[in-house]
mmCIF file of C-alpha atoms in Angstrom:
data_model
loop_
_atom_site.group_PDB
_atom_site.id
_atom_site.type_symbol
_atom_site.label_atom_id
_atom_site.label_comp_id
_atom_site.label_asym_id
_atom_site.label_seq_id
_atom_site.Cartn_x
_atom_site.Cartn_y
_atom_site.Cartn_z
ATOM 1 C CA MET O 1 52.628 161.820 -8.985
ATOM 2 C CA SER O 2 53.047 163.002 -12.568
ATOM 3 C CA GLU O 3 53.752 166.628 -13.379
ATOM 4 C CA ASN O 4 50.198 167.077 -14.663
ATOM 5 C CA SER O 5 48.588 165.732 -11.487
ATOM 6 C CA THR O 6 46.728 168.079 -9.198
ATOM 7 C CA SER O 7 47.689 168.443 -5.567
ATOM 8 C CA THR O 8 44.665 166.375 -4.533
ATOM 9 C CA LYS O 9 45.329 163.469 -6.899
ATOM 10 C CA LEU O 10 46.711 160.461 -5.055
ATOM 11 C CA ASP O 11 48.512 157.547 -6.642
ATOM 12 C CA ARG O 12 46.068 154.666 -6.800
ATOM 13 C CA ILE O 13 46.678 151.035 -7.696
ATOM 14 C CA ALA O 14 43.676 148.803 -8.302
ATOM 15 C CA ILE O 15 43.869 145.027 -8.092
ATOM 16 C CA ILE O 16 41.219 142.886 -9.756
ATOM 17 C CA GLY O 17 41.181 139.435 -8.206
ATOM 18 C CA CYS O 18 41.794 138.699 -4.550
ATOM 19 C CA GLY O 19 43.199 135.206 -4.797
ATOM 20 C CA HIS O 20 46.740 134.209 -3.886
ATOM 21 C CA VAL O 21 48.413 136.561 -6.385
ATOM 22 C CA GLY O 22 46.080 139.514 -5.879
ATOM 23 C CA SER O 23 46.093 139.487 -2.083
ATOM 24 C CA THR O 24 49.840 138.899 -1.842
ATOM 25 C CA SER O 25 50.453 141.707 -4.334
ATOM 26 C CA ALA O 26 48.315 144.031 -2.226
ATOM 27 C CA TYR O 27 50.334 143.156 0.875
ATOM 28 C CA ALA O 28 53.645 143.589 -0.966
ATOM 29 C CA LEU O 29 52.539 146.993 -2.254
ATOM 30 C CA LEU O 30 51.480 147.984 1.243
ATOM 31 C CA VAL O 31 54.806 146.949 2.763
ATOM 32 C CA ARG O 32 56.802 148.725 0.042
ATOM 33 C CA GLY O 33 54.771 151.898 0.516
ATOM 34 C CA ILE O 34 54.874 153.076 -3.088
ATOM 35 C CA THR O 35 51.238 154.150 -3.468
ATOM 36 C CA GLU O 36 48.790 156.124 -1.358
ATOM 37 C CA GLU O 37 45.729 154.091 -2.313
ATOM 38 C CA ILE O 38 45.034 150.421 -3.002
ATOM 39 C CA VAL O 39 41.569 149.300 -4.065
ATOM 40 C CA ILE O 40 40.777 145.616 -4.528
ATOM 41 C CA LEU O 41 37.911 144.028 -6.473
ATOM 42 C CA ASP O 42 36.712 140.450 -6.407
ATOM 43 C CA GLN O 43 33.483 138.578 -7.176
ATOM 44 C CA ASN O 44 33.634 136.792 -3.834
ATOM 45 C CA ARG O 45 32.667 139.768 -1.694
ATOM 46 C CA ASP O 46 32.920 138.032 1.676
ATOM 47 C CA HIS O 47 36.435 136.800 0.968
ATOM 48 C CA LEU O 48 37.389 140.228 -0.382
ATOM 49 C CA ILE O 49 36.163 142.061 2.698
ATOM 50 C CA GLY O 50 38.023 139.644 4.971
ATOM 51 C CA GLU O 51 41.275 140.106 3.071
ATOM 52 C CA VAL O 52 40.904 143.885 3.066
ATOM 53 C CA MET O 53 40.202 144.013 6.798
ATOM 54 C CA ASP O 54 43.310 141.945 7.430
ATOM 55 C CA LEU O 55 45.362 144.277 5.229
ATOM 56 C CA GLN O 56 43.915 147.392 6.843
ATOM 57 C CA HIS O 57 45.069 146.175 10.247
ATOM 58 C CA SER O 58 48.634 146.172 8.888
ATOM 59 C CA VAL O 59 48.530 149.802 7.765
ATOM 60 C CA PRO O 60 49.464 151.352 11.145
ATOM 61 C CA LEU O 61 52.738 149.444 11.014
ATOM 62 C CA PHE O 62 53.750 150.784 7.593
ATOM 63 C CA ARG O 63 53.360 153.982 5.597
ATOM 64 C CA PRO O 64 49.873 155.533 5.587
ATOM 65 C CA THR O 65 47.898 153.850 2.822
ATOM 66 C CA ARG O 66 44.194 153.851 2.147
ATOM 67 C CA ILE O 67 43.067 150.337 1.226
ATOM 68 C CA TRP O 68 39.488 149.274 0.590
ATOM 69 C CA ALA O 69 37.170 146.802 -1.133
ATOM 70 C CA GLY O 70 35.890 148.608 -4.181
ATOM 71 C CA ASP O 71 33.910 148.380 -7.394
ATOM 72 C CA PHE O 72 34.618 149.180 -11.019
ATOM 73 C CA GLU O 73 33.702 152.827 -10.469
ATOM 74 C CA ASP O 74 36.857 153.101 -8.340
ATOM 75 C CA LEU O 75 38.994 152.296 -11.382
ATOM 76 C CA THR O 76 38.396 155.573 -13.191
ATOM 77 C CA ASP O 77 41.046 157.435 -11.180
ATOM 78 C CA ALA O 78 43.483 154.542 -10.825
ATOM 79 C CA ASP O 79 46.997 154.912 -12.214
ATOM 80 C CA ILE O 80 47.533 151.172 -12.582
ATOM 81 C CA ILE O 81 45.136 148.238 -12.710
ATOM 82 C CA VAL O 82 46.700 144.892 -11.843
ATOM 83 C CA ILE O 83 44.619 142.058 -13.279
ATOM 84 C CA ALA O 84 45.069 138.965 -11.143
ATOM 85 C CA ALA O 85 41.683 137.352 -11.761
ATOM 86 C CA GLY O 86 41.061 133.989 -13.391
ATOM 87 C CA ALA O 87 42.100 130.396 -12.880
ATOM 88 C CA GLY O 88 45.610 129.417 -11.836
ATOM 89 C CA THR O 89 47.593 126.494 -13.176
ATOM 90 C CA LYS O 90 46.855 123.031 -11.866
ATOM 91 C CA PRO O 91 49.647 120.506 -11.239
ATOM 92 C CA GLY O 92 50.877 119.235 -14.596
ATOM 93 C CA GLU O 93 49.088 121.957 -16.571
ATOM 94 C CA SER O 94 50.942 124.462 -18.754
ATOM 95 C CA ARG O 95 50.189 128.176 -18.753
ATOM 96 C CA LEU O 96 48.976 128.000 -22.342
ATOM 97 C CA GLU O 97 46.445 125.320 -21.369
ATOM 98 C CA LEU O 98 44.790 127.954 -19.184
ATOM 99 C CA LEU O 99 43.971 130.091 -22.203
ATOM 100 C CA ASN O 100 40.487 128.846 -22.965
ATOM 101 C CA ARG O 101 39.457 129.095 -19.310
ATOM 102 C CA ASN O 102 40.777 132.606 -18.780
ATOM 103 C CA VAL O 103 40.294 134.491 -22.032
ATOM 104 C CA SER O 104 36.538 134.972 -21.528
ATOM 105 C CA VAL O 105 37.155 136.163 -17.944
ATOM 106 C CA ILE O 106 39.666 138.758 -19.110
ATOM 107 C CA ARG O 107 37.469 139.980 -21.950
ATOM 108 C CA GLU O 108 34.594 140.574 -19.535
ATOM 109 C CA ILE O 109 36.836 142.387 -17.053
ATOM 110 C CA VAL O 110 38.366 144.610 -19.722
ATOM 111 C CA LYS O 111 34.900 145.448 -21.041
ATOM 112 C CA ASP O 112 33.947 146.651 -17.564
ATOM 113 C CA ILE O 113 37.218 148.590 -17.241
ATOM 114 C CA LYS O 114 36.646 150.329 -20.571
ATOM 115 C CA GLU O 115 33.197 151.501 -19.473
ATOM 116 C CA THR O 116 34.752 153.382 -16.530
ATOM 117 C CA GLY O 117 36.800 155.625 -18.827
ATOM 118 C CA PHE O 118 40.052 154.347 -17.321
ATOM 119 C CA ASP O 119 43.133 155.732 -19.083
ATOM 120 C CA GLY O 120 45.978 154.425 -16.955
ATOM 121 C CA ILE O 121 48.134 151.333 -17.266
ATOM 122 C CA ILE O 122 46.934 147.740 -17.174
ATOM 123 C CA LEU O 123 49.369 145.191 -15.761
ATOM 124 C CA MET O 124 48.388 141.613 -16.577
ATOM 125 C CA THR O 125 49.428 138.803 -14.233
ATOM 126 C CA THR O 126 46.800 136.223 -15.217
ATOM 127 C CA ASN O 127 48.247 133.374 -17.269
ATOM 128 C CA PRO O 128 48.993 132.989 -20.079
ATOM 129 C CA VAL O 129 50.098 136.572 -19.539
ATOM 130 C CA ASP O 130 51.419 137.308 -23.028
ATOM 131 C CA ILE O 131 48.270 136.337 -24.909
ATOM 132 C CA LEU O 132 45.933 137.787 -22.313
ATOM 133 C CA ALA O 133 47.797 141.109 -22.261
ATOM 134 C CA GLN O 134 47.466 141.336 -26.030
ATOM 135 C CA THR O 135 43.789 140.458 -25.731
ATOM 136 C CA ALA O 136 43.339 143.153 -23.080
ATOM 137 C CA GLN O 137 45.044 145.734 -25.266
ATOM 138 C CA GLU O 138 42.812 144.980 -28.229
ATOM 139 C CA GLU O 139 39.650 144.906 -26.137
ATOM 140 C CA SER O 140 40.471 148.065 -24.166
ATOM 141 C CA GLY O 141 41.554 150.280 -27.025
ATOM 142 C CA LEU O 142 44.330 151.646 -24.822
ATOM 143 C CA ALA O 143 47.728 152.411 -26.330
ATOM 144 C CA VAL O 144 50.031 149.403 -26.580
ATOM 145 C CA SER O 145 52.463 151.108 -24.205
ATOM 146 C CA LYS O 146 49.785 151.164 -21.504
ATOM 147 C CA VAL O 147 48.862 147.467 -21.533
ATOM 148 C CA ILE O 148 51.706 145.235 -20.413
ATOM 149 C CA SER O 149 52.174 141.959 -18.627
ATOM 150 C CA SER O 150 54.575 140.899 -15.915
ATOM 151 C CA GLY O 151 56.213 138.880 -18.671
ATOM 152 C CA THR O 152 59.511 137.262 -17.776
ATOM 153 C CA VAL O 153 60.402 139.579 -14.896
ATOM 154 C CA LEU O 154 59.846 136.607 -12.585
ATOM 155 C CA ASP O 155 61.696 134.142 -14.818
ATOM 156 C CA THR O 156 64.615 136.554 -15.026
ATOM 157 C CA ALA O 157 64.711 136.841 -11.234
ATOM 158 C CA ARG O 158 64.790 133.053 -10.986
ATOM 159 C CA LEU O 159 67.622 132.867 -13.515
ATOM 160 C CA ARG O 160 69.676 135.482 -11.679
ATOM 161 C CA MET O 161 69.103 133.768 -8.340
ATOM 162 C CA ILE O 162 70.244 130.395 -9.686
ATOM 163 C CA LEU O 163 73.303 131.849 -11.414
ATOM 164 C CA GLY O 164 74.207 133.895 -8.351
ATOM 165 C CA GLU O 165 74.121 130.832 -6.134
ATOM 166 C CA LYS O 166 76.200 128.780 -8.536
ATOM 167 C CA ILE O 167 78.969 131.337 -9.062
ATOM 168 C CA GLY O 168 78.897 133.002 -5.645
ATOM 169 C CA ILE O 169 77.666 136.424 -6.794
ATOM 170 C CA GLU O 170 74.762 138.394 -5.321
ATOM 171 C CA ALA O 171 71.810 137.980 -7.701
ATOM 172 C CA ARG O 172 71.364 141.696 -8.424
ATOM 173 C CA SER O 173 74.902 141.789 -9.811
ATOM 174 C CA VAL O 174 74.039 139.126 -12.388
ATOM 175 C CA HIS O 175 72.877 140.739 -15.637
ATOM 176 C CA ALA O 176 71.058 138.130 -17.672
ATOM 177 C CA TYR O 177 67.544 137.941 -19.077
ATOM 178 C CA ILE O 178 64.888 135.402 -19.844
ATOM 179 C CA ILE O 179 62.944 136.561 -22.907
ATOM 180 C CA GLY O 180 60.105 135.337 -25.122
ATOM 181 C CA GLU O 181 57.057 133.570 -23.767
ATOM 182 C CA HIS O 182 56.440 133.474 -20.045
ATOM 183 C CA GLY O 183 56.348 129.710 -20.285
ATOM 184 C CA ASP O 184 57.924 126.618 -21.742
ATOM 185 C CA SER O 185 59.392 128.221 -24.886
ATOM 186 C CA GLU O 186 61.198 131.066 -23.099
ATOM 187 C CA ILE O 187 64.931 131.394 -23.717
ATOM 188 C CA ALA O 188 67.930 132.639 -21.769
ATOM 189 C CA THR O 189 70.202 135.318 -23.246
ATOM 190 C CA TRP O 190 73.460 133.554 -22.430
ATOM 191 C CA SER O 191 75.513 135.290 -25.126
ATOM 192 C CA SER O 192 74.836 138.782 -23.737
ATOM 193 C CA ALA O 193 74.788 137.919 -20.014
ATOM 194 C CA THR O 194 77.442 139.689 -17.952
ATOM 195 C CA ILE O 195 78.959 140.003 -14.494
ATOM 196 C CA ALA O 196 80.530 143.441 -13.903
ATOM 197 C CA GLY O 197 80.808 143.935 -17.638
ATOM 198 C CA THR O 198 82.520 140.567 -18.116
ATOM 199 C CA PRO O 199 80.691 138.051 -20.323
ATOM 200 C CA LEU O 200 79.093 135.379 -18.160
ATOM 201 C CA VAL O 201 80.543 132.544 -20.218
ATOM 202 C CA GLU O 202 84.029 133.919 -19.536
ATOM 203 C CA PHE O 203 83.432 134.844 -15.881
ATOM 204 C CA ALA O 204 81.963 131.432 -15.074
ATOM 205 C CA LYS O 205 84.316 129.276 -17.159
ATOM 206 C CA ASP O 206 85.762 127.657 -14.019
ATOM 207 C CA PHE O 207 82.322 126.725 -12.640
ATOM 208 C CA ASP O 208 81.380 124.155 -15.307
ATOM 209 C CA LEU O 209 77.830 125.474 -15.645
ATOM 210 C CA ASP O 210 75.234 123.332 -17.397
ATOM 211 C CA TYR O 211 73.353 126.095 -19.185
ATOM 212 C CA ASP O 212 70.632 123.824 -20.549
ATOM 213 C CA ALA O 213 69.971 122.449 -17.079
ATOM 214 C CA ILE O 214 69.781 125.957 -15.618
ATOM 215 C CA LEU O 215 67.239 127.053 -18.217
ATOM 216 C CA SER O 216 65.231 123.912 -17.558
ATOM 217 C CA GLN O 217 65.305 124.692 -13.841
ATOM 218 C CA VAL O 218 63.934 128.173 -14.549
ATOM 219 C CA ARG O 219 61.191 126.794 -16.787
ATOM 220 C CA GLN O 220 60.186 124.163 -14.252
ATOM 221 C CA ALA O 221 60.268 126.432 -11.212
ATOM 222 C CA ALA O 222 56.594 127.401 -11.278
ATOM 223 C CA PRO O 223 55.289 123.872 -11.978
ATOM 224 C CA GLU O 224 57.424 122.572 -9.103
ATOM 225 C CA ILE O 225 56.127 125.223 -6.714
ATOM 226 C CA VAL O 226 52.544 124.471 -7.789
ATOM 227 C CA ARG O 227 53.179 120.763 -7.224
ATOM 228 C CA GLN O 228 54.575 121.424 -3.770
ATOM 229 C CA LYS O 229 52.243 124.135 -2.400
ATOM 230 C CA GLY O 230 49.444 124.433 -4.941
ATOM 231 C CA TYR O 231 50.118 127.947 -6.239
ATOM 232 C CA THR O 232 52.731 130.689 -6.590
ATOM 233 C CA SER O 233 52.361 134.039 -4.852
ATOM 234 C CA TYR O 234 55.354 135.739 -3.195
ATOM 235 C CA ALA O 235 57.697 136.059 -6.167
ATOM 236 C CA ILE O 236 55.055 137.187 -8.643
ATOM 237 C CA ALA O 237 53.787 139.706 -6.075
ATOM 238 C CA SER O 238 57.340 141.033 -5.801
ATOM 239 C CA CYS O 239 57.376 141.453 -9.586
ATOM 240 C CA VAL O 240 54.102 143.379 -9.446
ATOM 241 C CA VAL O 241 55.607 145.759 -6.894
ATOM 242 C CA ARG O 242 58.787 146.234 -8.909
ATOM 243 C CA ILE O 243 56.902 147.055 -12.104
ATOM 244 C CA CYS O 244 54.432 149.369 -10.354
ATOM 245 C CA GLU O 245 57.309 151.121 -8.621
ATOM 246 C CA SER O 246 59.034 151.823 -11.925
ATOM 247 C CA ILE O 247 55.791 153.199 -13.347
ATOM 248 C CA LEU O 248 54.697 155.390 -10.441
ATOM 249 C CA ARG O 249 58.177 156.775 -9.791
ATOM 250 C CA ASN O 250 58.899 157.156 -13.501
ATOM 251 C CA GLU O 251 62.154 155.299 -12.947
ATOM 252 C CA ARG O 252 62.548 154.244 -16.586
ATOM 253 C CA SER O 253 64.012 150.982 -15.334
ATOM 254 C CA VAL O 254 64.806 148.202 -17.792
ATOM 255 C CA LEU O 255 62.484 145.266 -17.086
ATOM 256 C CA PRO O 256 61.631 142.264 -19.300
ATOM 257 C CA VAL O 257 57.884 142.898 -19.438
ATOM 258 C CA SER O 258 55.694 141.641 -22.246
ATOM 259 C CA THR O 259 54.640 144.096 -24.938
ATOM 260 C CA LEU O 260 53.754 144.126 -28.624
ATOM 261 C CA THR O 261 56.666 143.472 -30.952
ATOM 262 C CA THR O 262 57.087 145.778 -33.931
ATOM 263 C CA GLY O 263 59.809 144.022 -35.915
ATOM 264 C CA GLN O 264 62.426 143.281 -33.254
ATOM 265 C CA TYR O 265 64.471 140.232 -34.312
ATOM 266 C CA GLY O 266 62.120 139.876 -37.286
ATOM 267 C CA ILE O 267 59.089 139.445 -34.996
ATOM 268 C CA LYS O 268 56.016 141.659 -35.020
ATOM 269 C CA ASP O 269 52.375 141.824 -33.956
ATOM 270 C CA ILE O 270 52.658 139.466 -30.985
ATOM 271 C CA TYR O 271 53.156 140.155 -27.297
ATOM 272 C CA LEU O 272 56.265 138.629 -25.731
ATOM 273 C CA SER O 273 58.954 139.675 -23.282
ATOM 274 C CA LEU O 274 62.014 141.707 -24.161
ATOM 275 C CA PRO O 275 63.982 144.186 -22.038
ATOM 276 C CA CYS O 276 61.872 147.359 -21.975
ATOM 277 C CA VAL O 277 62.266 150.844 -20.542
ATOM 278 C CA VAL O 278 59.327 151.150 -18.119
ATOM 279 C CA GLY O 279 58.202 154.533 -16.825
ATOM 280 C CA ARG O 280 55.143 156.590 -16.020
ATOM 281 C CA ASN O 281 53.692 156.020 -19.478
ATOM 282 C CA GLY O 282 54.267 152.275 -19.417
ATOM 283 C CA VAL O 283 56.614 150.765 -21.988
ATOM 284 C CA GLU O 284 58.654 153.624 -23.439
ATOM 285 C CA LYS O 285 61.153 151.631 -25.471
ATOM 286 C CA ILE O 286 62.013 148.035 -26.404
ATOM 287 C CA ILE O 287 65.722 147.268 -26.233
ATOM 288 C CA GLU O 288 67.184 144.802 -28.725
ATOM 289 C CA ILE O 289 70.041 143.187 -26.864
ATOM 290 C CA PRO O 290 72.634 141.192 -28.831
ATOM 291 C CA LEU O 291 71.605 137.573 -29.416
ATOM 292 C CA ASN O 292 73.457 134.802 -31.193
ATOM 293 C CA ASP O 293 71.832 132.857 -34.033
ATOM 294 C CA GLU O 294 70.581 130.057 -31.790
ATOM 295 C CA GLU O 295 68.984 132.484 -29.347
ATOM 296 C CA THR O 296 67.395 134.491 -32.153
ATOM 297 C CA GLU O 297 65.881 131.357 -33.620
ATOM 298 C CA GLY O 298 64.662 130.248 -30.207
ATOM 299 C CA LEU O 299 62.962 133.603 -29.697
ATOM 300 C CA ARG O 300 61.308 133.371 -33.101
ATOM 301 C CA GLN O 301 60.045 129.895 -32.305
ATOM 302 C CA SER O 302 58.645 131.189 -29.027
ATOM 303 C CA ALA O 303 56.843 133.924 -30.964
ATOM 304 C CA LYS O 304 55.396 131.358 -33.386
ATOM 305 C CA ILE O 305 53.976 129.324 -30.504
ATOM 306 C CA LEU O 306 52.357 132.406 -28.991
ATOM 307 C CA LYS O 307 51.022 133.563 -32.373
ATOM 308 C CA SER O 308 49.465 130.149 -32.997
ATOM 309 C CA LYS O 309 47.685 130.201 -29.641
ATOM 310 C CA PHE O 310 46.621 133.816 -30.065
ATOM 311 C CA ASP O 311 45.117 133.063 -33.465
ATOM 312 C CA GLN O 312 43.045 130.264 -31.907
ATOM 313 C CA ILE O 313 41.005 132.754 -29.908
ATOM 314 C CA HIS O 314 40.262 135.025 -32.877
#
């Protein structure tokens, strides 16, 4: 808990949406044991109650956690609200194509959140996460630092996993980021990627890596999973836990979440992912890592695509 919390204030995470992402995130949070309370909301009450009962039966096997099916009134005292409501991608559909279907859903949810007096942090996982997080920030009136999306935390994990497998290094020892849109225009920061302080391009020079193919593999990971099983759940839930953990524990970890740009790399007034210091107050700082000219231009193009789509809903 924060220094200003009273002794009776418990850490509470609320999840709106009890589909594949919401329910898996709740389970991942329960297993990790980072919060004392988890409240879940969903329009389908019967499904919600069934999921919550199933989760409650897991509690005795993990750390004590209160978990229940709630309503918007339960959001007032929440520290974090994870928005996982809305439609998921269909096979062959891009995240940006979801925009028109999900923007009205998010606006309605944020309107209801605002009426509760909530003043915590909103974590957006509904796609397209960048545009919807920016929409949520504008609609909520909350500080920019308090409305973030999962961004490219998942894409970065995929990149590190692939690189680790190819060069025989455990993924957590690979320091490389995916930045920009959480989607088809995202880019990899090859020029600043390192292994134990050694530039990746130098460390991996004997492995004949096809960097374009690796980036393509990262970009196509979600569509391939959707084609194979119909949805994604485990990895994005793991990202939710990691971000929430950094917030609740005030870790100030560096995570590539999506936030509003303020001139970084010549880009401003659009949400996209860059390495950010994430703590109890949300995004505390955006870090401008070194990029070469090609990467900088790729990031700017990604921003232009997002800006064009964002302008369409205004």
